[in-house]
PDB file of C-alpha atoms in Angstrom:
ATOM      1  CA  UNK Q  42      33.120 -36.205 -24.319  1.00  0.00           C
ATOM      2  CA  UNK Q  43      29.606 -36.936 -24.675  1.00  0.00           C
ATOM      3  CA  UNK Q  44      27.432 -33.945 -25.852  1.00  0.00           C
ATOM      4  CA  UNK Q  45      23.725 -33.561 -25.459  1.00  0.00           C
ATOM      5  CA  UNK Q  46      22.094 -33.567 -28.648  1.00  0.00           C
ATOM      6  CA  UNK Q  47      20.829 -30.022 -29.409  1.00  0.00           C
ATOM      7  CA  UNK Q  48      17.131 -31.300 -30.155  1.00  0.00           C
ATOM      8  CA  UNK Q  49      17.374 -33.035 -27.002  1.00  0.00           C
ATOM      9  CA  UNK Q  50      18.266 -29.959 -24.887  1.00  0.00           C
ATOM     10  CA  UNK Q  51      15.685 -27.839 -26.700  1.00  0.00           C
ATOM     11  CA  UNK Q  52      12.918 -30.293 -25.686  1.00  0.00           C
ATOM     12  CA  UNK Q  53      14.283 -30.198 -22.255  1.00  0.00           C
ATOM     13  CA  UNK Q  54      14.462 -26.316 -21.788  1.00  0.00           C
ATOM     14  CA  UNK Q  55      10.905 -26.244 -23.482  1.00  0.00           C
ATOM     15  CA  UNK Q  56       9.416 -28.550 -20.786  1.00  0.00           C
ATOM     16  CA  UNK Q  57      11.057 -26.613 -18.076  1.00  0.00           C
ATOM     17  CA  UNK Q  58       9.419 -23.345 -19.530  1.00  0.00           C
ATOM     18  CA  UNK Q  59       6.054 -25.109 -19.977  1.00  0.00           C
ATOM     19  CA  UNK Q  60       5.959 -26.673 -16.273  1.00  0.00           C
ATOM     20  CA  UNK Q  61       7.238 -23.383 -14.924  1.00  0.00           C
ATOM     21  CA  UNK Q  62       4.429 -21.534 -16.424  1.00  0.00           C
ATOM     22  CA  UNK Q  63       1.995 -24.041 -15.472  1.00  0.00           C
ATOM     23  CA  UNK Q  64       3.099 -23.439 -11.723  1.00  0.00           C
ATOM     24  CA  UNK Q  65       3.325 -19.709 -12.128  1.00  0.00           C
ATOM     25  CA  UNK Q  66      -0.237 -19.631 -13.299  1.00  0.00           C
ATOM     26  CA  UNK Q  67      -1.454 -21.692 -10.172  1.00  0.00           C
ATOM     27  CA  UNK Q  68       0.687 -19.420  -7.886  1.00  0.00           C
ATOM     28  CA  UNK Q  69      -0.767 -16.313  -9.883  1.00  0.00           C
ATOM     29  CA  UNK Q  70      -4.604 -17.831  -9.432  1.00  0.00           C
ATOM     30  CA  UNK Q  71      -3.775 -18.451  -5.680  1.00  0.00           C
ATOM     31  CA  UNK Q  72      -2.605 -14.934  -4.883  1.00  0.00           C
ATOM     32  CA  UNK Q  73      -5.497 -13.323  -6.924  1.00  0.00           C
ATOM     33  CA  UNK Q  74      -7.848 -15.458  -4.717  1.00  0.00           C
ATOM     34  CA  UNK Q  75      -5.900 -14.434  -1.614  1.00  0.00           C
ATOM     35  CA  UNK Q  76      -6.429 -10.677  -2.585  1.00  0.00           C
ATOM     36  CA  UNK Q  77     -10.023 -11.161  -3.453  1.00  0.00           C
ATOM     37  CA  UNK Q  78     -10.389 -12.819   0.107  1.00  0.00           C
ATOM     38  CA  UNK Q  79      -8.695 -10.100   1.900  1.00  0.00           C
ATOM     39  CA  UNK Q  80     -10.821  -7.604   0.243  1.00  0.00           C
ATOM     40  CA  UNK Q  81     -13.769  -9.151   1.243  1.00  0.00           C
ATOM     41  CA  UNK Q  82     -12.642  -9.585   4.707  1.00  0.00           C
ATOM     42  CA  UNK Q  83     -11.600  -6.020   5.373  1.00  0.00           C
ATOM     43  CA  UNK Q  84     -15.011  -4.822   3.842  1.00  0.00           C
ATOM     44  CA  UNK Q  85     -16.745  -6.987   6.358  1.00  0.00           C
ATOM     45  CA  UNK Q  86     -14.526  -6.136   9.291  1.00  0.00           C
ATOM     46  CA  UNK Q  87     -14.852  -2.242   8.404  1.00  0.00           C
ATOM     47  CA  UNK Q  88     -18.573  -2.595   8.167  1.00  0.00           C
ATOM     48  CA  UNK Q  89     -18.844  -4.495  11.605  1.00  0.00           C
ATOM     49  CA  UNK Q  90     -16.505  -2.079  13.248  1.00  0.00           C
ATOM     50  CA  UNK Q  91     -18.535   1.097  12.109  1.00  0.00           C
ATOM     51  CA  UNK Q  92     -21.738  -0.795  13.261  1.00  0.00           C
ATOM     52  CA  UNK Q  93     -19.962  -1.727  16.648  1.00  0.00           C
ATOM     53  CA  UNK Q  94     -18.527   1.632  17.287  1.00  0.00           C
ATOM     54  CA  UNK Q  95     -21.937   3.237  16.672  1.00  0.00           C
ATOM     55  CA  UNK Q  96     -23.811   1.067  18.845  1.00  0.00           C
ATOM     56  CA  UNK Q  97     -21.174   1.614  21.646  1.00  0.00           C
ATOM     57  CA  UNK Q  98     -21.456   5.414  21.180  1.00  0.00           C
ATOM     58  CA  UNK Q  99     -25.338   5.434  21.431  1.00  0.00           C
ATOM     59  CA  UNK Q 100     -25.035   2.989  24.423  1.00  0.00           C
ATOM     60  CA  UNK Q 101     -22.552   5.255  26.177  1.00  0.00           C
ATOM     61  CA  UNK Q 102     -24.889   8.549  25.416  1.00  0.00           C
ATOM     62  CA  UNK Q 103     -27.530   6.667  27.055  1.00  0.00           C
ATOM     63  CA  UNK Q 104     -25.740   5.853  30.091  1.00  0.00           C
ATOM     64  CA  UNK Q 105     -24.707   9.402  30.542  1.00  0.00           C
ATOM     65  CA  UNK Q 106     -28.121  10.687  30.172  1.00  0.00           C
ATOM     66  CA  UNK Q 107     -29.367   7.814  32.798  1.00  0.00           C
ATOM     67  CA  UNK Q 108     -26.450   8.771  35.234  1.00  0.00           C
ATOM     68  CA  UNK Q 109     -27.530  12.435  35.080  1.00  0.00           C
ATOM     69  CA  UNK Q 110     -31.224  11.698  35.578  1.00  0.00           C
ATOM     70  CA  UNK Q 111     -30.575   9.655  38.497  1.00  0.00           C
ATOM     71  CA  UNK Q 112     -28.174  12.110  39.846  1.00  0.00           C
ATOM     72  CA  UNK Q 113     -25.372   9.593  40.143  1.00  0.00           C
ATOM     73  CA  UNK Q 114     -22.140  11.079  41.849  1.00  0.00           C
ATOM     74  CA  UNK Q 115     -19.107  11.455  39.767  1.00  0.00           C
ATOM     75  CA  UNK Q 116     -17.277   9.048  41.877  1.00  0.00           C
ATOM     76  CA  UNK Q 117     -19.817   6.390  41.442  1.00  0.00           C
ATOM     77  CA  UNK Q 118     -19.660   6.851  37.601  1.00  0.00           C
ATOM     78  CA  UNK Q 119     -15.731   6.432  37.654  1.00  0.00           C
ATOM     79  CA  UNK Q 120     -15.755   2.745  36.486  1.00  0.00           C
ATOM     80  CA  UNK Q 121     -17.799   3.746  33.520  1.00  0.00           C
ATOM     81  CA  UNK Q 122     -15.215   6.404  32.437  1.00  0.00           C
ATOM     82  CA  UNK Q 123     -12.400   3.768  32.667  1.00  0.00           C
ATOM     83  CA  UNK Q 124     -14.624   1.341  30.390  1.00  0.00           C
ATOM     84  CA  UNK Q 125     -14.916   4.447  28.087  1.00  0.00           C
ATOM     85  CA  UNK Q 126     -11.157   4.805  27.746  1.00  0.00           C
ATOM     86  CA  UNK Q 127     -10.481   1.373  27.632  1.00  0.00           C
ATOM     87  CA  UNK Q 128     -12.801   0.991  24.668  1.00  0.00           C
ATOM     88  CA  UNK Q 129     -11.345   4.047  23.006  1.00  0.00           C
ATOM     89  CA  UNK Q 130      -7.681   2.429  23.351  1.00  0.00           C
ATOM     90  CA  UNK Q 131      -8.969  -0.798  21.732  1.00  0.00           C
ATOM     91  CA  UNK Q 132     -10.911   1.033  18.831  1.00  0.00           C
ATOM     92  CA  UNK Q 133      -7.380   2.540  18.299  1.00  0.00           C
ATOM     93  CA  UNK Q 134      -5.794  -0.639  18.113  1.00  0.00           C
ATOM     94  CA  UNK Q 135      -8.085  -2.078  15.795  1.00  0.00           C
ATOM     95  CA  UNK Q 136      -7.757   0.879  13.307  1.00  0.00           C
ATOM     96  CA  UNK Q 137      -4.280   0.235  13.388  1.00  0.00           C
ATOM     97  CA  UNK Q 138      -4.490  -3.411  12.830  1.00  0.00           C
ATOM     98  CA  UNK Q 139      -7.073  -3.076  10.053  1.00  0.00           C
ATOM     99  CA  UNK Q 140      -4.552  -1.284   7.722  1.00  0.00           C
ATOM    100  CA  UNK Q 141      -3.385  -4.693   6.964  1.00  0.00           C
ATOM    101  CA  UNK Q 142      -5.286  -4.875   3.612  1.00  0.00           C
ATOM    102  CA  UNK Q 143      -3.476  -1.733   2.468  1.00  0.00           C
ATOM    103  CA  UNK Q 144      -0.186  -3.589   2.721  1.00  0.00           C
ATOM    104  CA  UNK Q 145      -1.027  -6.873   1.931  1.00  0.00           C
ATOM    105  CA  UNK Q 146      -2.606  -5.762  -1.448  1.00  0.00           C
ATOM    106  CA  UNK Q 147       0.799  -3.938  -2.322  1.00  0.00           C
ATOM    107  CA  UNK Q 148       2.610  -6.762  -1.478  1.00  0.00           C
ATOM    108  CA  UNK Q 149       0.286  -9.210  -3.651  1.00  0.00           C
ATOM    109  CA  UNK Q 150       0.402  -6.694  -6.403  1.00  0.00           C
ATOM    110  CA  UNK Q 151       4.327  -6.754  -6.325  1.00  0.00           C
ATOM    111  CA  UNK Q 152       4.356 -10.697  -6.455  1.00  0.00           C
ATOM    112  CA  UNK Q 153       1.773 -10.790  -9.224  1.00  0.00           C
ATOM    113  CA  UNK Q 154       4.175  -8.506 -11.503  1.00  0.00           C
ATOM    114  CA  UNK Q 155       7.161 -10.578 -10.506  1.00  0.00           C
ATOM    115  CA  UNK Q 156       5.229 -13.586 -11.772  1.00  0.00           C
ATOM    116  CA  UNK Q 157       4.435 -11.817 -14.879  1.00  0.00           C
ATOM    117  CA  UNK Q 158       8.151 -11.098 -15.087  1.00  0.00           C
ATOM    118  CA  UNK Q 159       9.114 -14.679 -14.525  1.00  0.00           C
ATOM    119  CA  UNK Q 160       6.855 -16.010 -17.285  1.00  0.00           C
ATOM    120  CA  UNK Q 161       8.804 -13.501 -19.323  1.00  0.00           C
ATOM    121  CA  UNK Q 162      11.997 -14.788 -18.072  1.00  0.00           C
ATOM    122  CA  UNK Q 163      11.086 -18.104 -19.067  1.00  0.00           C
ATOM    123  CA  UNK Q 164      10.024 -17.518 -22.639  1.00  0.00           C
ATOM    124  CA  UNK Q 165      13.525 -17.500 -24.117  1.00  0.00           C
ATOM    125  CA  UNK Q 166      13.879 -21.279 -23.299  1.00  0.00           C
ATOM    126  CA  UNK Q 167      10.941 -22.130 -25.249  1.00  0.00           C
ATOM    127  CA  UNK Q 168      11.627 -19.417 -28.227  1.00  0.00           C
ATOM    128  CA  UNK Q 169      15.123 -20.962 -28.447  1.00  0.00           C
ATOM    129  CA  UNK Q 170      13.609 -23.597 -30.530  1.00  0.00           C
ATOM    130  CA  UNK Q 171      13.047 -21.501 -33.489  1.00  0.00           C
ATOM    131  CA  UNK Q 172      16.181 -19.532 -33.381  1.00  0.00           C
ATOM    132  CA  UNK Q 173      18.669 -22.473 -33.595  1.00  0.00           C
ATOM    133  CA  UNK Q 174      20.549 -22.981 -36.873  1.00  0.00           C
ATOM    134  CA  UNK Q 175      21.107 -26.461 -37.748  1.00  0.00           C
ATOM    135  CA  UNK Q 176      25.023 -26.543 -37.780  1.00  0.00           C
ATOM    136  CA  UNK Q 177      27.492 -28.518 -36.006  1.00  0.00           C
ATOM    137  CA  UNK Q 178      26.026 -29.903 -32.729  1.00  0.00           C
ATOM    138  CA  UNK Q 179      28.417 -28.403 -30.496  1.00  0.00           C
ATOM    139  CA  UNK Q 180      28.868 -25.039 -32.111  1.00  0.00           C
ATOM    140  CA  UNK Q 181      25.139 -24.932 -31.994  1.00  0.00           C
ATOM    141  CA  UNK Q 182      24.748 -25.967 -28.549  1.00  0.00           C
ATOM    142  CA  UNK Q 183      27.079 -23.116 -27.330  1.00  0.00           C
ATOM    143  CA  UNK Q 184      25.372 -20.702 -29.334  1.00  0.00           C
ATOM    144  CA  UNK Q 185      22.084 -21.766 -27.907  1.00  0.00           C
ATOM    145  CA  UNK Q 186      23.043 -21.653 -24.365  1.00  0.00           C
ATOM    146  CA  UNK Q 187      25.037 -18.130 -24.860  1.00  0.00           C
ATOM    147  CA  UNK Q 188      21.809 -16.548 -26.568  1.00  0.00           C
ATOM    148  CA  UNK Q 189      19.614 -18.169 -23.726  1.00  0.00           C
ATOM    149  CA  UNK Q 190      22.073 -16.975 -20.788  1.00  0.00           C
ATOM    150  CA  UNK Q 191      21.928 -13.289 -22.185  1.00  0.00           C
ATOM    151  CA  UNK Q 192      18.341 -12.994 -22.763  1.00  0.00           C
ATOM    152  CA  UNK Q 193      17.380 -14.287 -19.353  1.00  0.00           C
ATOM    153  CA  UNK Q 194      19.969 -12.151 -17.711  1.00  0.00           C
ATOM    154  CA  UNK Q 195      18.559  -9.096 -19.317  1.00  0.00           C
ATOM    155  CA  UNK Q 196      15.194 -10.013 -18.475  1.00  0.00           C
ATOM    156  CA  UNK Q 197      16.194 -10.657 -15.036  1.00  0.00           C
ATOM    157  CA  UNK Q 198      17.974  -7.530 -14.646  1.00  0.00           C
ATOM    158  CA  UNK Q 199      15.086  -5.751 -16.202  1.00  0.00           C
ATOM    159  CA  UNK Q 200      12.699  -7.239 -13.648  1.00  0.00           C
ATOM    160  CA  UNK Q 201      14.556  -6.481 -10.544  1.00  0.00           C
ATOM    161  CA  UNK Q 202      14.752  -2.835 -11.741  1.00  0.00           C
ATOM    162  CA  UNK Q 203      11.063  -2.678 -12.026  1.00  0.00           C
ATOM    163  CA  UNK Q 204      10.075  -3.867  -8.741  1.00  0.00           C
ATOM    164  CA  UNK Q 205      11.121  -1.440  -5.995  1.00  0.00           C
ATOM    165  CA  UNK Q 206       9.945  -2.693  -2.500  1.00  0.00           C
ATOM    166  CA  UNK Q 207       7.723  -0.397  -0.997  1.00  0.00           C
ATOM    167  CA  UNK Q 208       6.354  -2.226   1.836  1.00  0.00           C
ATOM    168  CA  UNK Q 209       9.240  -3.121   4.405  1.00  0.00           C
ATOM    169  CA  UNK Q 210       6.957  -3.326   7.449  1.00  0.00           C
ATOM    170  CA  UNK Q 211       7.421  -6.476   9.510  1.00  0.00           C
ATOM    171  CA  UNK Q 212       4.597  -6.099  11.884  1.00  0.00           C
ATOM    172  CA  UNK Q 213       1.555  -4.133  12.560  1.00  0.00           C
ATOM    173  CA  UNK Q 214       2.851  -1.612  15.176  1.00  0.00           C
ATOM    174  CA  UNK Q 215       2.321   1.933  14.106  1.00  0.00           C
ATOM    175  CA  UNK Q 216       5.050   3.596  11.898  1.00  0.00           C
ATOM    176  CA  UNK Q 217       7.450   6.702  12.548  1.00  0.00           C
ATOM    177  CA  UNK Q 218       6.184  10.057  12.200  1.00  0.00           C
ATOM    178  CA  UNK Q 219       8.550  12.950  11.196  1.00  0.00           C
ATOM    179  CA  UNK Q 220       7.635  16.523  10.751  1.00  0.00           C
ATOM    180  CA  UNK Q 221       9.974  18.688   8.465  1.00  0.00           C
TER     181      UNK Q 221
ATOM    182  CA  UNK D 109     -16.039  26.069  11.742  1.00  0.00           C
ATOM    183  CA  UNK D 110     -14.538  22.642  11.313  1.00  0.00           C
ATOM    184  CA  UNK D 111     -11.387  22.461   9.224  1.00  0.00           C
ATOM    185  CA  UNK D 112     -11.334  20.328   6.056  1.00  0.00           C
ATOM    186  CA  UNK D 113      -8.735  17.785   5.506  1.00  0.00           C
ATOM    187  CA  UNK D 114      -8.304  16.210   2.010  1.00  0.00           C
ATOM    188  CA  UNK D 115      -7.099  12.555   2.350  1.00  0.00           C
ATOM    189  CA  UNK D 116      -5.948  10.746  -0.836  1.00  0.00           C
ATOM    190  CA  UNK D 117      -5.318   7.258  -1.052  1.00  0.00           C
ATOM    191  CA  UNK D 118      -6.159   4.533  -3.450  1.00  0.00           C
ATOM    192  CA  UNK D 119      -7.092   2.056  -0.899  1.00  0.00           C
ATOM    193  CA  UNK D 120     -10.691   2.418   0.146  1.00  0.00           C
ATOM    194  CA  UNK D 121     -10.187   0.591   3.375  1.00  0.00           C
ATOM    195  CA  UNK D 122      -7.190   2.960   4.263  1.00  0.00           C
ATOM    196  CA  UNK D 123      -9.154   6.090   3.327  1.00  0.00           C
ATOM    197  CA  UNK D 124     -12.177   4.812   5.538  1.00  0.00           C
ATOM    198  CA  UNK D 125     -10.131   4.479   8.547  1.00  0.00           C
ATOM    199  CA  UNK D 126      -8.315   7.845   8.036  1.00  0.00           C
ATOM    200  CA  UNK D 127     -11.556   9.476   7.582  1.00  0.00           C
ATOM    201  CA  UNK D 128     -13.179   7.767  10.425  1.00  0.00           C
ATOM    202  CA  UNK D 129     -10.377   9.056  12.683  1.00  0.00           C
ATOM    203  CA  UNK D 130     -10.310  12.635  11.623  1.00  0.00           C
ATOM    204  CA  UNK D 131     -14.163  12.786  11.772  1.00  0.00           C
ATOM    205  CA  UNK D 132     -14.267  11.559  15.286  1.00  0.00           C
ATOM    206  CA  UNK D 133     -11.788  14.414  16.164  1.00  0.00           C
ATOM    207  CA  UNK D 134     -14.279  16.906  14.544  1.00  0.00           C
ATOM    208  CA  UNK D 135     -12.815  17.598  11.210  1.00  0.00           C
ATOM    209  CA  UNK D 136     -14.425  17.471   7.813  1.00  0.00           C
ATOM    210  CA  UNK D 137     -13.029  15.156   5.330  1.00  0.00           C
ATOM    211  CA  UNK D 138     -12.935  15.076   1.485  1.00  0.00           C
ATOM    212  CA  UNK D 139     -11.559  11.866  -0.060  1.00  0.00           C
ATOM    213  CA  UNK D 140      -9.640  11.244  -3.439  1.00  0.00           C
ATOM    214  CA  UNK D 141      -8.778   7.908  -4.955  1.00  0.00           C
ATOM    215  CA  UNK D 142      -5.411   8.847  -6.556  1.00  0.00           C
ATOM    216  CA  UNK D 143      -3.101  11.807  -7.160  1.00  0.00           C
ATOM    217  CA  UNK D 144      -5.214  13.051 -10.195  1.00  0.00           C
ATOM    218  CA  UNK D 145      -8.519  12.841  -8.043  1.00  0.00           C
ATOM    219  CA  UNK D 146      -6.894  14.681  -5.297  1.00  0.00           C
ATOM    220  CA  UNK D 147      -5.817  17.620  -7.249  1.00  0.00           C
ATOM    221  CA  UNK D 148      -9.030  18.059  -8.778  1.00  0.00           C
ATOM    222  CA  UNK D 149     -10.709  17.997  -5.437  1.00  0.00           C
ATOM    223  CA  UNK D 150      -8.298  20.531  -4.095  1.00  0.00           C
ATOM    224  CA  UNK D 151      -8.711  22.642  -6.912  1.00  0.00           C
ATOM    225  CA  UNK D 152     -12.678  22.712  -6.090  1.00  0.00           C
ATOM    226  CA  UNK D 153     -12.198  23.986  -2.820  1.00  0.00           C
ATOM    227  CA  UNK D 154      -9.157  24.969  -1.004  1.00  0.00           C
ATOM    228  CA  UNK D 155      -8.656  22.583   2.078  1.00  0.00           C
ATOM    229  CA  UNK D 156      -6.891  23.245   5.407  1.00  0.00           C
ATOM    230  CA  UNK D 157      -4.521  20.126   5.164  1.00  0.00           C
ATOM    231  CA  UNK D 158      -3.662  17.629   2.458  1.00  0.00           C
ATOM    232  CA  UNK D 159      -2.763  13.810   3.746  1.00  0.00           C
ATOM    233  CA  UNK D 160      -1.590  11.586   0.887  1.00  0.00           C
ATOM    234  CA  UNK D 161      -0.418   8.276   0.327  1.00  0.00           C
ATOM    235  CA  UNK D 162       2.793   8.127  -2.150  1.00  0.00           C
ATOM    236  CA  UNK D 163       2.302   4.899  -4.332  1.00  0.00           C
ATOM    237  CA  UNK D 164      -0.969   5.254  -6.294  1.00  0.00           C
ATOM    238  CA  UNK D 165      -2.148   4.735  -9.920  1.00  0.00           C
ATOM    239  CA  UNK D 166      -2.511   7.519 -12.523  1.00  0.00           C
ATOM    240  CA  UNK D 167      -0.699  10.175 -10.358  1.00  0.00           C
ATOM    241  CA  UNK D 168       1.501   9.519  -7.266  1.00  0.00           C
ATOM    242  CA  UNK D 169       1.866  11.267  -4.037  1.00  0.00           C
ATOM    243  CA  UNK D 170       5.091  13.493  -4.858  1.00  0.00           C
ATOM    244  CA  UNK D 171       3.902  14.462  -8.080  1.00  0.00           C
ATOM    245  CA  UNK D 172       0.551  15.607  -6.455  1.00  0.00           C
ATOM    246  CA  UNK D 173       2.603  17.577  -3.804  1.00  0.00           C
ATOM    247  CA  UNK D 174       4.534  19.266  -6.608  1.00  0.00           C
ATOM    248  CA  UNK D 175       1.397  20.063  -8.611  1.00  0.00           C
ATOM    249  CA  UNK D 176      -0.139  21.401  -5.620  1.00  0.00           C
ATOM    250  CA  UNK D 177       2.774  23.698  -4.675  1.00  0.00           C
ATOM    251  CA  UNK D 178       2.518  24.958  -8.199  1.00  0.00           C
ATOM    252  CA  UNK D 179      -0.932  26.366  -7.366  1.00  0.00           C
ATOM    253  CA  UNK D 180      -1.000  29.686  -5.501  1.00  0.00           C
ATOM    254  CA  UNK D 181      -3.659  28.652  -2.907  1.00  0.00           C
ATOM    255  CA  UNK D 182      -1.620  25.740  -1.836  1.00  0.00           C
ATOM    256  CA  UNK D 183       1.804  27.182  -1.576  1.00  0.00           C
ATOM    257  CA  UNK D 184       1.248  27.406   2.563  1.00  0.00           C
ATOM    258  CA  UNK D 185      -1.286  24.622   3.075  1.00  0.00           C
ATOM    259  CA  UNK D 186       0.287  21.797   5.221  1.00  0.00           C
ATOM    260  CA  UNK D 187       0.826  18.576   3.168  1.00  0.00           C
ATOM    261  CA  UNK D 188       1.577  15.111   5.031  1.00  0.00           C
ATOM    262  CA  UNK D 189       2.451  12.011   3.613  1.00  0.00           C
ATOM    263  CA  UNK D 190       0.981   8.912   4.837  1.00  0.00           C
ATOM    264  CA  UNK D 191       2.722   5.862   3.110  1.00  0.00           C
ATOM    265  CA  UNK D 192       4.179   2.478   3.619  1.00  0.00           C
ATOM    266  CA  UNK D 193       7.394   4.032   2.268  1.00  0.00           C
ATOM    267  CA  UNK D 194      10.061   4.524   5.104  1.00  0.00           C
ATOM    268  CA  UNK D 195      13.234   5.063   3.446  1.00  0.00           C
ATOM    269  CA  UNK D 196      15.239   8.249   4.038  1.00  0.00           C
ATOM    270  CA  UNK D 197      15.506   8.673   0.162  1.00  0.00           C
ATOM    271  CA  UNK D 198      11.771   8.876   0.020  1.00  0.00           C
ATOM    272  CA  UNK D 199      11.368  11.151   2.831  1.00  0.00           C
ATOM    273  CA  UNK D 200      14.085  13.572   1.248  1.00  0.00           C
ATOM    274  CA  UNK D 201      12.231  13.610  -1.870  1.00  0.00           C
ATOM    275  CA  UNK D 202       9.096  14.304  -0.165  1.00  0.00           C
ATOM    276  CA  UNK D 203      10.678  17.120   1.786  1.00  0.00           C
ATOM    277  CA  UNK D 204      12.195  18.385  -1.487  1.00  0.00           C
ATOM    278  CA  UNK D 205       8.695  18.154  -3.137  1.00  0.00           C
ATOM    279  CA  UNK D 206       7.166  20.402  -0.530  1.00  0.00           C
ATOM    280  CA  UNK D 207       5.573  18.109   1.994  1.00  0.00           C
ATOM    281  CA  UNK D 208       5.566  19.150   5.816  1.00  0.00           C
ATOM    282  CA  UNK D 209       5.857  15.829   7.238  1.00  0.00           C
ATOM    283  CA  UNK D 210       5.936  12.247   6.609  1.00  0.00           C
ATOM    284  CA  UNK D 211       3.876   9.284   8.459  1.00  0.00           C
ATOM    285  CA  UNK D 212       4.767   5.796   7.762  1.00  0.00           C
ATOM    286  CA  UNK D 213       1.648   3.319   7.880  1.00  0.00           C
ATOM    287  CA  UNK D 214       0.130   1.644   9.640  1.00  0.00           C
ATOM    288  CA  UNK D 215      -0.820   4.889  11.464  1.00  0.00           C
ATOM    289  CA  UNK D 216      -2.064   5.002  15.261  1.00  0.00           C
ATOM    290  CA  UNK D 217      -5.230   7.194  15.311  1.00  0.00           C
ATOM    291  CA  UNK D 218      -4.402   8.997  18.341  1.00  0.00           C
ATOM    292  CA  UNK D 219      -0.626   9.884  16.987  1.00  0.00           C
ATOM    293  CA  UNK D 220      -2.467  11.079  13.725  1.00  0.00           C
ATOM    294  CA  UNK D 221      -4.920  13.374  15.554  1.00  0.00           C
ATOM    295  CA  UNK D 222      -1.848  14.749  17.598  1.00  0.00           C
ATOM    296  CA  UNK D 223       0.268  15.318  14.650  1.00  0.00           C
ATOM    297  CA  UNK D 224      -2.873  16.910  12.516  1.00  0.00           C
ATOM    298  CA  UNK D 225      -3.556  19.162  15.796  1.00  0.00           C
ATOM    299  CA  UNK D 226      -0.028  20.257  15.907  1.00  0.00           C
ATOM    300  CA  UNK D 227       0.208  21.084  12.131  1.00  0.00           C
ATOM    301  CA  UNK D 228      -3.344  22.828  11.689  1.00  0.00           C
ATOM    302  CA  UNK D 229      -4.803  23.180  15.421  1.00  0.00           C
TER     303      UNK D 229
END
């Protein structure tokens, strides 16, 4: 039976760890950039939303005063009342939808923690290089893989245990309400 | 006199939307950025209702509720959770800690006001 030389296996695992870390860093940078863009987007959206709401409220007040001054009948002002209700409903829908950033930032935070954990999980593959005794190839290989397997398993379990899923929403419809 | 509501959330955008909705309905709003800040502001002035998130740095919502319930002035003040958490397990923890209700994000402002009015008028 051909056995992979221990030194070659170590190099392979070190390569896997190195490439893995490189890609994780790329994902991490993309997520941080996404969080930044979403944060800036919600700030702009909130400012525009507040400005539009203030302008519409002022416009409605001016219209009310104008209608009162002109002595317009209540029936004639009915279309304006309907528009006001429609605006109110749309404002409510916008407030619900604009809560996306709170949820996405929690999800991104969880992803970044998992990336940290994955980086930690890959470390034993690289660290195995210094931990190896130079003994019989087959015995050394078994020991190397056994130790790595245990360390990776332990770190994976620790990672899962520390990352509870707090955002399970799949859409932006408003959530349940329960009074105790 | 307008009733005062303390809203506790580490998300600035979420706090802004809660405050916008409550102020539009005539309530006064005090904002806090985490549980510790919420506890500090609650001690400064007893509010009529506390609306708190769960997952926050420094002090989470459940800890804030337990701390508030330990203060004489907050034993009967209504406390509502407003959080992304929706599991029965978390709701049970909230109830045990002393919460009076649980609202899952995202909230509908009309519904939020209905609940607040039902709880404090």
